[in-house]
Short mmCIF file of C-alpha atoms in Angstrom, two decimals:
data_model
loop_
_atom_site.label_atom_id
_atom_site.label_comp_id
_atom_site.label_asym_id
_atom_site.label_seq_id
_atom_site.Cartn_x
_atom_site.Cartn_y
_atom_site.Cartn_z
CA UNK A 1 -101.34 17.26 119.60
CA UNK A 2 -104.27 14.87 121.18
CA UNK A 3 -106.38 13.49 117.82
CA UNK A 4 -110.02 14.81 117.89
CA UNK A 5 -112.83 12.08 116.18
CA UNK A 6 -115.98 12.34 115.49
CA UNK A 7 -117.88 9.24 116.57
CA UNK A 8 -120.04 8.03 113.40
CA UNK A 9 -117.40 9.82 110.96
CA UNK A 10 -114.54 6.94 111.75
CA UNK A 11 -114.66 3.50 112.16
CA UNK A 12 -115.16 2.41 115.71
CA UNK A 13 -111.90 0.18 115.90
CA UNK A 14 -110.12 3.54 115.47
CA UNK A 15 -112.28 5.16 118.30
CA UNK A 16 -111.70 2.33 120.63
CA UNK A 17 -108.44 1.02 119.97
CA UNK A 18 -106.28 0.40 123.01
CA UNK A 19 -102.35 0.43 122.76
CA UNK A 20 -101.01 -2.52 123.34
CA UNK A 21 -97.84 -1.87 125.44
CA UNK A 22 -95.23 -4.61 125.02
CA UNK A 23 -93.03 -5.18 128.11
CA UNK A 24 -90.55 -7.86 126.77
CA UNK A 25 -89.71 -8.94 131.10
CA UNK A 26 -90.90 -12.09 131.36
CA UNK A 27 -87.68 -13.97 130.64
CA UNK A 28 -86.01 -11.33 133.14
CA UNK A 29 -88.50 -11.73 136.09
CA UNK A 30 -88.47 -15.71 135.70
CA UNK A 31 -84.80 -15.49 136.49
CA UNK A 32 -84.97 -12.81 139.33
CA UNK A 33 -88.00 -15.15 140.87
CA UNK A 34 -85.67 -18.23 140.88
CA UNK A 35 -83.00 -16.62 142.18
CA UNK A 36 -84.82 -15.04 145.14
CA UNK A 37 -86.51 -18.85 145.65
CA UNK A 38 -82.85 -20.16 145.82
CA UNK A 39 -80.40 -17.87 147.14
CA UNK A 40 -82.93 -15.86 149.44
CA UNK A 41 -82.13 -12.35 151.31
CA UNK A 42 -78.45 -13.01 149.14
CA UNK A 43 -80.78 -12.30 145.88
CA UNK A 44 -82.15 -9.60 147.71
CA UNK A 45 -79.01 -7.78 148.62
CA UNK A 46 -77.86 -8.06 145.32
CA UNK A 47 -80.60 -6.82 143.55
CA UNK A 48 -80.53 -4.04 145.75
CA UNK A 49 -76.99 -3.09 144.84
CA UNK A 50 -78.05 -3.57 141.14
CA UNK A 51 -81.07 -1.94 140.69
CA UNK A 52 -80.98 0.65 143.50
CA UNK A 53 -78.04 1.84 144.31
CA UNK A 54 -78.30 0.93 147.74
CA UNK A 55 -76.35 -1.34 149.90
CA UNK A 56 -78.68 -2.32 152.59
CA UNK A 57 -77.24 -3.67 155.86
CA UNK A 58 -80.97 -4.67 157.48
CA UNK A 59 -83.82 -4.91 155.22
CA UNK A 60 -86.73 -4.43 158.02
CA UNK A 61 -87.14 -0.81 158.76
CA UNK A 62 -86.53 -0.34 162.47
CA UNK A 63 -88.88 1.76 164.70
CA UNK A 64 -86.12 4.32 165.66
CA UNK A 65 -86.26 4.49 161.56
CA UNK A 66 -90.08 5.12 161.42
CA UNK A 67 -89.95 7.19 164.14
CA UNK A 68 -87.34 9.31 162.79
CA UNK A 69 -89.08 9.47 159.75
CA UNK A 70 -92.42 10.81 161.27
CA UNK A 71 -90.88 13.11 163.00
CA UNK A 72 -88.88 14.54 159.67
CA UNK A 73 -91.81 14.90 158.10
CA UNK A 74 -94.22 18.28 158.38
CA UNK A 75 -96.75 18.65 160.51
CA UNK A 76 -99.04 19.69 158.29
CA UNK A 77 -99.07 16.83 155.85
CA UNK A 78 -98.77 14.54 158.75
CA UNK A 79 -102.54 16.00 159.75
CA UNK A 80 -103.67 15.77 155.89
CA UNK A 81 -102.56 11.72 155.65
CA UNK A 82 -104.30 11.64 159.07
CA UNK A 83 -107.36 13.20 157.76
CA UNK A 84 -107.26 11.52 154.55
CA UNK A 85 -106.80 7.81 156.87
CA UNK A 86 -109.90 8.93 158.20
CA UNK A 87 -111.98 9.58 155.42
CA UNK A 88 -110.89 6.03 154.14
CA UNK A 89 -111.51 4.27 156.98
CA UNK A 90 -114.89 5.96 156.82
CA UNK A 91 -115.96 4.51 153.47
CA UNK A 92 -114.64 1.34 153.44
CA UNK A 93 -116.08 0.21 157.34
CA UNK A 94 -119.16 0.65 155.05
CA UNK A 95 -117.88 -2.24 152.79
CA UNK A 96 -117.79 -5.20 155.64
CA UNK A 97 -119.61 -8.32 155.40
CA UNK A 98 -120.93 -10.91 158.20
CA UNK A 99 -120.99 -14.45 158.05
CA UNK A 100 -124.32 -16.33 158.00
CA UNK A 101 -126.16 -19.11 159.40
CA UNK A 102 -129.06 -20.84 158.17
CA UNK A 103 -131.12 -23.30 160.61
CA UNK A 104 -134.97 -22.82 159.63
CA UNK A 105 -135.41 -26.58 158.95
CA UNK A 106 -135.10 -29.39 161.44
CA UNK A 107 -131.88 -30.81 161.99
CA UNK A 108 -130.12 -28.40 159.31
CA UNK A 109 -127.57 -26.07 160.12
CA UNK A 110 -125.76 -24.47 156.94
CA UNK A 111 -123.63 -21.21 156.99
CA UNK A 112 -120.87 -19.39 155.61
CA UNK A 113 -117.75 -17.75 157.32
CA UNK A 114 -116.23 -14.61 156.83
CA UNK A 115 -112.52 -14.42 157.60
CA UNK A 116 -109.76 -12.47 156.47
CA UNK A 117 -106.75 -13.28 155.29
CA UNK A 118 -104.21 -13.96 157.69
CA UNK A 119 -100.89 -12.28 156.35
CA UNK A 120 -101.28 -9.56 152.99
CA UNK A 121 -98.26 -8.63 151.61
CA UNK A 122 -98.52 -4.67 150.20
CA UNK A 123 -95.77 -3.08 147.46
CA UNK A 124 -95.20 0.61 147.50
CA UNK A 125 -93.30 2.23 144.83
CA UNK A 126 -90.75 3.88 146.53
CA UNK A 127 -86.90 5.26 145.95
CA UNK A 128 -87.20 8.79 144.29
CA UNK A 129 -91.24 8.67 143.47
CA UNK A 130 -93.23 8.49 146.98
CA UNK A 131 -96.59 7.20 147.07
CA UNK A 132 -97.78 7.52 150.73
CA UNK A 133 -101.47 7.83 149.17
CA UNK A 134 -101.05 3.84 147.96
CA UNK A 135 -100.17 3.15 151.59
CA UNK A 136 -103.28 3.90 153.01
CA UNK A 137 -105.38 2.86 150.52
CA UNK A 138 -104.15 -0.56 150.29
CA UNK A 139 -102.95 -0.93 154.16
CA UNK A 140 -106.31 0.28 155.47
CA UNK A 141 -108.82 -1.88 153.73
CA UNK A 142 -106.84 -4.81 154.88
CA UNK A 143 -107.00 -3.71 158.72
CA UNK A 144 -110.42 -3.02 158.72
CA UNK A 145 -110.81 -6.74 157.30
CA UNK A 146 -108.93 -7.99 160.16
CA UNK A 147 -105.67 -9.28 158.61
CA UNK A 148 -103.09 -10.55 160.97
CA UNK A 149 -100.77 -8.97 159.06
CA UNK A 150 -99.22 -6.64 157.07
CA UNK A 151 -96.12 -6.38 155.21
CA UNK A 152 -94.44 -3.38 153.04
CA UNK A 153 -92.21 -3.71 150.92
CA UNK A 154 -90.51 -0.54 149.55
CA UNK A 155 -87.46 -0.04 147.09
CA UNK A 156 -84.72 2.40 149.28
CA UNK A 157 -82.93 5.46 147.91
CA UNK A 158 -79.28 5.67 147.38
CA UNK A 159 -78.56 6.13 151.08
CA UNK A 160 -79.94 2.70 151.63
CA UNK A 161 -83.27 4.83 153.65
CA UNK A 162 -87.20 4.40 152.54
CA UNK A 163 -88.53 7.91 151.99
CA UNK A 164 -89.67 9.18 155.10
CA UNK A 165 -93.58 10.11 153.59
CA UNK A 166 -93.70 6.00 152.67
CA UNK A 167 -93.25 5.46 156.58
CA UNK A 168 -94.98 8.35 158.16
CA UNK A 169 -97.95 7.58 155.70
CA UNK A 170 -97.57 3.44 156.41
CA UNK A 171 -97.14 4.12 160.78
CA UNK A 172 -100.69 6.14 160.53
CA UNK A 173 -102.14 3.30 158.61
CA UNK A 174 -100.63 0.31 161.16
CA UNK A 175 -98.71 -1.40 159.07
CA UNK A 176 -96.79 -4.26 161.20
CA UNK A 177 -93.41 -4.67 159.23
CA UNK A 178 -91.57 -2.40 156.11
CA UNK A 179 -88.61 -4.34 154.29
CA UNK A 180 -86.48 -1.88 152.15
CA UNK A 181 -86.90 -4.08 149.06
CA UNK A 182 -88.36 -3.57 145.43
CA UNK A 183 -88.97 -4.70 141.98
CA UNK A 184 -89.85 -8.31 141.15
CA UNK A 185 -87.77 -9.41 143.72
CA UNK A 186 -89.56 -8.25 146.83
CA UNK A 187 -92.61 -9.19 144.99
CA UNK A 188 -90.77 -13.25 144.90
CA UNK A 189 -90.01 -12.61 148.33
CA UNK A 190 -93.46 -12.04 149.34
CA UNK A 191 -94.58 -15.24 147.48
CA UNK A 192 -91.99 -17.33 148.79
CA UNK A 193 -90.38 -16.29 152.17
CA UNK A 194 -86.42 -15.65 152.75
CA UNK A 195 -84.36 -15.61 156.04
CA UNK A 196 -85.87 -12.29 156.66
CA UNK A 197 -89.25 -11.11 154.64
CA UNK A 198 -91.70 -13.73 155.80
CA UNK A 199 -94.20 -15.64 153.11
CA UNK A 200 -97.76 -14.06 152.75
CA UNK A 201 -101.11 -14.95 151.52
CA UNK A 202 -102.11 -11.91 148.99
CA UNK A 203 -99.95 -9.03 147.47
CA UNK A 204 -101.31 -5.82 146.70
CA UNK A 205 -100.57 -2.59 145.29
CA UNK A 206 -99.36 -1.07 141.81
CA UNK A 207 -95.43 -1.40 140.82
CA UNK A 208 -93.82 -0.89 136.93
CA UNK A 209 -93.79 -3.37 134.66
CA UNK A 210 -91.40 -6.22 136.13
CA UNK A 211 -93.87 -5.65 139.25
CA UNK A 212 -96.77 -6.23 137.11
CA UNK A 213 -95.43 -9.87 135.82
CA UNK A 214 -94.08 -10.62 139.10
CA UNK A 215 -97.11 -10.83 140.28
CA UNK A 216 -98.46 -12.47 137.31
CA UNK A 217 -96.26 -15.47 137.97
CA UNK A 218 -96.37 -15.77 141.67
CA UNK A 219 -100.17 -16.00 141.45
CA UNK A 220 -101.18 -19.22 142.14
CA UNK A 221 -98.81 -19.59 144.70
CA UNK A 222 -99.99 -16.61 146.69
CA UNK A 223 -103.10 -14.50 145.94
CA UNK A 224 -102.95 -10.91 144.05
CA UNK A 225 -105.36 -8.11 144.00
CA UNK A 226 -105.34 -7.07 139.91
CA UNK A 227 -102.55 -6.90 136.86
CA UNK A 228 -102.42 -3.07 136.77
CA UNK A 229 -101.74 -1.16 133.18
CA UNK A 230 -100.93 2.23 132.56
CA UNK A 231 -103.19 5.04 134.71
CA UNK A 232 -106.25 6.09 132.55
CA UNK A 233 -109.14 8.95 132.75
CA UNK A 234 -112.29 9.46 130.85
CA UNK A 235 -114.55 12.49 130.89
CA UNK A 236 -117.42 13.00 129.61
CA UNK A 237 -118.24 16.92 129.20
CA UNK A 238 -120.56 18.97 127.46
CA UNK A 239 -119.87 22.49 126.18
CA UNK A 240 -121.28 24.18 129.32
CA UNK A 241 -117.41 23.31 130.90
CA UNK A 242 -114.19 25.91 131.29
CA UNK A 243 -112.14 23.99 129.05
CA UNK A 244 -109.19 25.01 130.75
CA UNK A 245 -110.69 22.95 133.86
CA UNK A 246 -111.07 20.06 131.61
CA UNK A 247 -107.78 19.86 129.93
CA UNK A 248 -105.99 20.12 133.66
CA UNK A 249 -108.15 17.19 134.49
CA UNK A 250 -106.92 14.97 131.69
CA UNK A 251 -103.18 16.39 132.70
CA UNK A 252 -103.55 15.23 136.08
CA UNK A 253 -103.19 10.99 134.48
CA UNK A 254 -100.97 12.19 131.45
CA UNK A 255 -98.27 13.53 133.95
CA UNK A 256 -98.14 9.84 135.68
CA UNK A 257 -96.82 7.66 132.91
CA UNK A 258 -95.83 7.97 128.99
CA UNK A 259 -97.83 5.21 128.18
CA UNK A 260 -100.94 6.59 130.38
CA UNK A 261 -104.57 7.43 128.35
CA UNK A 262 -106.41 10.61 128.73
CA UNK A 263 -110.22 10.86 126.90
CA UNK A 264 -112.43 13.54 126.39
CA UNK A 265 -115.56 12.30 125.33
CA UNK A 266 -117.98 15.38 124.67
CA UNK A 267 -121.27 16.58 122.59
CA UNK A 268 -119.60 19.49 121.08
CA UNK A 269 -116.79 19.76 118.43
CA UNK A 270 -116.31 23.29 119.26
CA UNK A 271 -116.01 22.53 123.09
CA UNK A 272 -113.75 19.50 121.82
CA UNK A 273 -111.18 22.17 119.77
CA UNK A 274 -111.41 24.35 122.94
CA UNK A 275 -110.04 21.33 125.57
CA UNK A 276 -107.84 20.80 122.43
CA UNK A 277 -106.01 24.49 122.58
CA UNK A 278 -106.21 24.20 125.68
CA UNK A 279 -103.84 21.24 126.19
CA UNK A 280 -101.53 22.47 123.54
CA UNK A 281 -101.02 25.77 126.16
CA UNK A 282 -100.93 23.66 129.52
CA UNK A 283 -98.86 21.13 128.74
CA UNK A 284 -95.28 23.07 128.45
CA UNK A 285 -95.85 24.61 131.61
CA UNK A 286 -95.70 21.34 133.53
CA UNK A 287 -92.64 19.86 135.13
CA UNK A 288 -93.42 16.31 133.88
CA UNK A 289 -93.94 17.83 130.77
CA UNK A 290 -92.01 15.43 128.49
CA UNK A 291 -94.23 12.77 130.32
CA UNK A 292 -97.40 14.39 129.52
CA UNK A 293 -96.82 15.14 125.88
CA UNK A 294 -95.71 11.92 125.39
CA UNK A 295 -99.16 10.48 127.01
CA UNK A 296 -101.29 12.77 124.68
CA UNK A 297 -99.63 12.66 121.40
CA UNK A 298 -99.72 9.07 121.86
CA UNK A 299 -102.49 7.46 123.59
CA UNK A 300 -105.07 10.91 124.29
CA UNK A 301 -107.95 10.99 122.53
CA UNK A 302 -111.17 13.63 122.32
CA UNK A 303 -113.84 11.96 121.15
CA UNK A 304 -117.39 14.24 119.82
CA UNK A 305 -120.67 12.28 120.04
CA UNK A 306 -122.23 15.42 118.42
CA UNK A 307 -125.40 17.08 119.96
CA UNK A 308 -125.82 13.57 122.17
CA UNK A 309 -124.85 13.42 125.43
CA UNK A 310 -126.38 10.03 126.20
CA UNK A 311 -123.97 8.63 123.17
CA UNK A 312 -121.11 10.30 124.78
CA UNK A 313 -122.18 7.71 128.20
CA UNK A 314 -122.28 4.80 125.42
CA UNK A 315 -118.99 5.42 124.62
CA UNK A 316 -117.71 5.58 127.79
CA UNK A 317 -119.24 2.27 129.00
CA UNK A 318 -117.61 0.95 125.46
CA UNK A 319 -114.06 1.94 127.00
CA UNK A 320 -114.89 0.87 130.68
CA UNK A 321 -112.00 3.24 132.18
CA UNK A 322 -110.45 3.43 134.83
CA UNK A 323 -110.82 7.05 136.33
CA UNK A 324 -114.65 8.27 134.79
CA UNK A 325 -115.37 12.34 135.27
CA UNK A 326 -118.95 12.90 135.34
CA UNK A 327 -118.68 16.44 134.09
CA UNK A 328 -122.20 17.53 134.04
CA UNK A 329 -124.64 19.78 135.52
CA UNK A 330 -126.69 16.70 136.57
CA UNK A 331 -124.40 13.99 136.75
CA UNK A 332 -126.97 12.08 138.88
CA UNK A 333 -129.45 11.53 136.25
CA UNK A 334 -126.77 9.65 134.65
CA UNK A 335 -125.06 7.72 137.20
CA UNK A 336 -127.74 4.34 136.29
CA UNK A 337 -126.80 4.33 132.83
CA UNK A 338 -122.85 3.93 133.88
CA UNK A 339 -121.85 -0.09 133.50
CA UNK A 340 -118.43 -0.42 133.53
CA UNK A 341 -116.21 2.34 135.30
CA UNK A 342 -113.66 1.69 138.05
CA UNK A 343 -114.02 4.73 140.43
CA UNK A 344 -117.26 7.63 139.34
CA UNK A 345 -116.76 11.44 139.82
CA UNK A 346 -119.94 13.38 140.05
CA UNK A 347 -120.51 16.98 138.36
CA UNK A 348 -117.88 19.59 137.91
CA UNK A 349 -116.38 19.95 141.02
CA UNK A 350 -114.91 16.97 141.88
CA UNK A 351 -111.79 16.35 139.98
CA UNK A 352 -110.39 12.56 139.73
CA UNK A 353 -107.26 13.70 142.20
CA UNK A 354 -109.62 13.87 144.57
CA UNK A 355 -110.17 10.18 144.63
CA UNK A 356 -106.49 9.75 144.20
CA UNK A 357 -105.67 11.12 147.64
CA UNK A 358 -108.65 12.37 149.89
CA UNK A 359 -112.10 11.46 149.51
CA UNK A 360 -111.99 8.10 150.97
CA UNK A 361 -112.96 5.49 147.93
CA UNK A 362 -110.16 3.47 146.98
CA UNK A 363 -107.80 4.16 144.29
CA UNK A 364 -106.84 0.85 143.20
CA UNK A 365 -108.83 0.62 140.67
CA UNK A 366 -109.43 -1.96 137.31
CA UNK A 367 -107.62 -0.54 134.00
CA UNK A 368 -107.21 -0.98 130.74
CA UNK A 369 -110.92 -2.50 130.26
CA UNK A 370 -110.84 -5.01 133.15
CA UNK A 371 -113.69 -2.82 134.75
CA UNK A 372 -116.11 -4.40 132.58
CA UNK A 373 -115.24 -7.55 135.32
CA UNK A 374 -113.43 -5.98 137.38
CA UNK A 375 -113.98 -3.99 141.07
CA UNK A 376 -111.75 -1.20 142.91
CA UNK A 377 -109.68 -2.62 145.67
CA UNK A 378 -111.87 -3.12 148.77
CA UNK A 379 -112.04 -4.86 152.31
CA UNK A 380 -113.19 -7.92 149.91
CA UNK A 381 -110.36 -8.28 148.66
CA UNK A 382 -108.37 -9.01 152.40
CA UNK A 383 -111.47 -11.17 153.50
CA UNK A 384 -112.19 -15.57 152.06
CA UNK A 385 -115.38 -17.55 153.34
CA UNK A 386 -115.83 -21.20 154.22
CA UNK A 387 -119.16 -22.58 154.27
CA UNK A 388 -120.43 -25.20 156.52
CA UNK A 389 -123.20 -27.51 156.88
CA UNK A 390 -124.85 -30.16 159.61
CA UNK A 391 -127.05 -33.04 159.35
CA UNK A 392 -128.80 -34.95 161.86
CA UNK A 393 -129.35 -38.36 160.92
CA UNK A 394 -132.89 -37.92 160.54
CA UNK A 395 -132.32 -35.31 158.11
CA UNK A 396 -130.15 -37.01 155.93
CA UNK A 397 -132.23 -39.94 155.83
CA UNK A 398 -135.35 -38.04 154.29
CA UNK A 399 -132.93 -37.15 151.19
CA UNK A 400 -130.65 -40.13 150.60
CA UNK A 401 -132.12 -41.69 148.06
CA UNK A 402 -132.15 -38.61 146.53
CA UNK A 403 -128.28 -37.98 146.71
CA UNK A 404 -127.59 -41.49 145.75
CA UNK A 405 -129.75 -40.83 142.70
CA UNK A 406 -128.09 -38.13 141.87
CA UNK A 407 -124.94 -39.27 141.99
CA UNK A 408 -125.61 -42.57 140.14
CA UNK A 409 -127.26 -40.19 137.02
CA UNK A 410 -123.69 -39.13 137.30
CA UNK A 411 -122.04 -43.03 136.98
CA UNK A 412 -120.48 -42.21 141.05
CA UNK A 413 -121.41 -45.18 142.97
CA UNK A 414 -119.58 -44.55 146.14
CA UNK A 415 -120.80 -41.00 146.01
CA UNK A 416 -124.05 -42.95 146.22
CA UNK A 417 -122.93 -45.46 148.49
CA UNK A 418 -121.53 -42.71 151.25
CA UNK A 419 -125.30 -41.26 151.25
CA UNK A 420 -126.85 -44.69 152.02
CA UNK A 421 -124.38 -47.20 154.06
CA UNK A 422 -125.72 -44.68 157.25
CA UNK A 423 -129.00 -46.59 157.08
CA UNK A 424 -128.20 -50.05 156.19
CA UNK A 425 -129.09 -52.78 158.60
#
């Protein structure tokens, strides 16, 4: 049963505590990077046999594959990933950024570049568990940047296929090229290159925990978009909710993951036993039910800021979640006083699943406190800048002195020197 405190009756480490989920893969995903660095699509192949199942005989997808795929799939989700692509696209054209140039003085030209990133490398989780929804919301950003581009990788099913949603979903969104690889390995295959899977830039998108440090230790070498931890949702409701409404909300991140976190934080204790029943009644019904009882038992919390609904928005900042459920008649008056949330739903009707597949702002999204720093996945992420900057001679003359002042206050005499040899006779 999810633990009910009252905030100002327990200490606050209680309230706020995070579990700490130890993975024990490091040792494991050093050796499956090497290998893949050494031995190349061989690694791959065996991995494949190993940890799928599958004995692949061409890891790119063909197009007779995708196209087979698409056409296996229903119409009617094909026009719902369509429409969702669309709404996407939509909201994140909104997030594009210019270069600049700066010339108001004479003989000074400064500026900065926008470019993007020439080849992004995205992960889907694949074999039995589809997520077309993390294709197109980590494929679409990066087209809309202007990437070169990009690559999926995917872990196959048995039958050595990539589950025909994962391609429908990725052919809507243009992806360029699908390898039917997963795990660490096609995350060391990204950062380093093999006969077949070429070497890219950045890697995106979630994966389990031998993903996660994967990508940990190939950064550096390549680029990556965040260290994702369990899923996580917060709402904050008052009393005026159906707490029936509430308690699905928090089921719809418990299902995901036993090590996922779902908070109420509300003003009312009565409300708070009500979302508490609730749960107890909801949760057998599910088919992921083992998940989700694991999830609450463990790491679900209800949390009552009594009488104070402003509190209950202190709190929430304090936890900086994830997935944050506005669940109030005015949600709008409160939306300033939010600091640290990955992705905001506003009022009562707009339930965090929403976001997950339809609405258009990204799902990739900070967890486990990194929102306090930390930004949803955006076309920033597929973009880098260079900045520039010109000098006429008579312009760099008026401030040499200063530069080789400067640099001399910093014990750099041919800094110095390379500001004033222009001008000596």
């Amino acid at each position: 049963m999810i633990k009910i405190y009252k905030y100002g009756e327990v200490p606050n480490s209680e309230i706020f505590a995070r579990e700490n989920i130890p993975t024990n893969v490091e040792g494991v995903v050093i050796e499956i990077i090497e290998n893949v660095k050494k031995n190349g699509d061989k690694a791959l192949y065996e991995y494949s046999l190993k940890f799928d199942k599958a004995e692949i005989k061409s890891f790119e997808v063909s197009e007779a594959e995708i196209k087979e795929a698409f056409e296996s799939v229903p119409d009617e989700f094909i026009e719902i990933l369509k429409e969702a692509a669309e709404n996407i696209v939509n909201f994140h054209e909104k997030q594009k950024k210019n270069s600049f140039i700066i010339n108001d003085k004479d003989g000074i030209v400064m500026g900065q570049k926008v470019m993007p990133i020439e080849k992004v490398g995205l992960y889907v989780p694949g074999g039995t568990a589809a997520y077309p929804s993390t294709v197109l919301m980590d494929s679409i950003p990066a087209k809309i940047a202007g990437c070169e581009e990009i690559v999926m990788v995917t872990p196959p099913m048995a039958d050595g296929k990539v589950n025909p949603v994962i391609l429908a979903a990725a052919k809507i969104a243009g992806v360029d090229r699908i390898f039917k690889v997963g795990g660490a390995q096609a995350v060391a295959a990204l950062a380093y290159g093999t006969e077949t899977i070429p070497k890219v830039d950045k890697i995106v998108g979630p994966g389990n925990a031998f993903v996660a440090e994967a990508k940990k230790q190939v950064f550096g070498r390549v680029s990556i978009d965040m260290i994702a931890g369990p899923s996580e949702i917060l709402v904050v409701a008052d009393n005026t909710n159906n707490p029936d409404i509430i308690a699905a909300d928090m089921l719809s991140q418990a299902e995901h993951d036993k090590n996922a976190s779902a908070v109420l934080v509300t003003d009312s204790s009565d409300f708070a036993i009500k979302v508490q029943n609730s749960l107890e009644i909801r949760i057998p019904k599910l088919p992921r039910a083992e998940i989700a009882r694991a999830s609450i038992d463990k790491n679900g919390k209800i949390i009552v800021a009594e009488n104070d609904i402003n509190k209950a928005i202190d709190i929430a900042n304090e936890i900086a979640p994830e997935h944050l459920e506005l669940c109030l008649d005015n949600p709008f008056d409160y939306l300033d006083k939010i600091k640290h949330a990955g992705s905001i739903f506003m009022g009562k009707n707009c339930p965090e699943a929403l976001g997950d597949y339809f609405a258009g702002p990204n799902h990739t999204l900070p967890t486990s406190g990194t929102a306090r720093f930390s930004s949803p996945l955006s076309v920033d992420d597929f973009v880098k800048k260079s900045q520039y900057t010109y000098y006429s001679s008579s312009a760099l003359q008026k401030v040499a002195d200063k530069i080789a002042y400067f640099a001399n206050k910093e014990g750099l005499d041919a800094h110095a020197k390379s500001a004033t040899v222009r001008f000596k006779k």
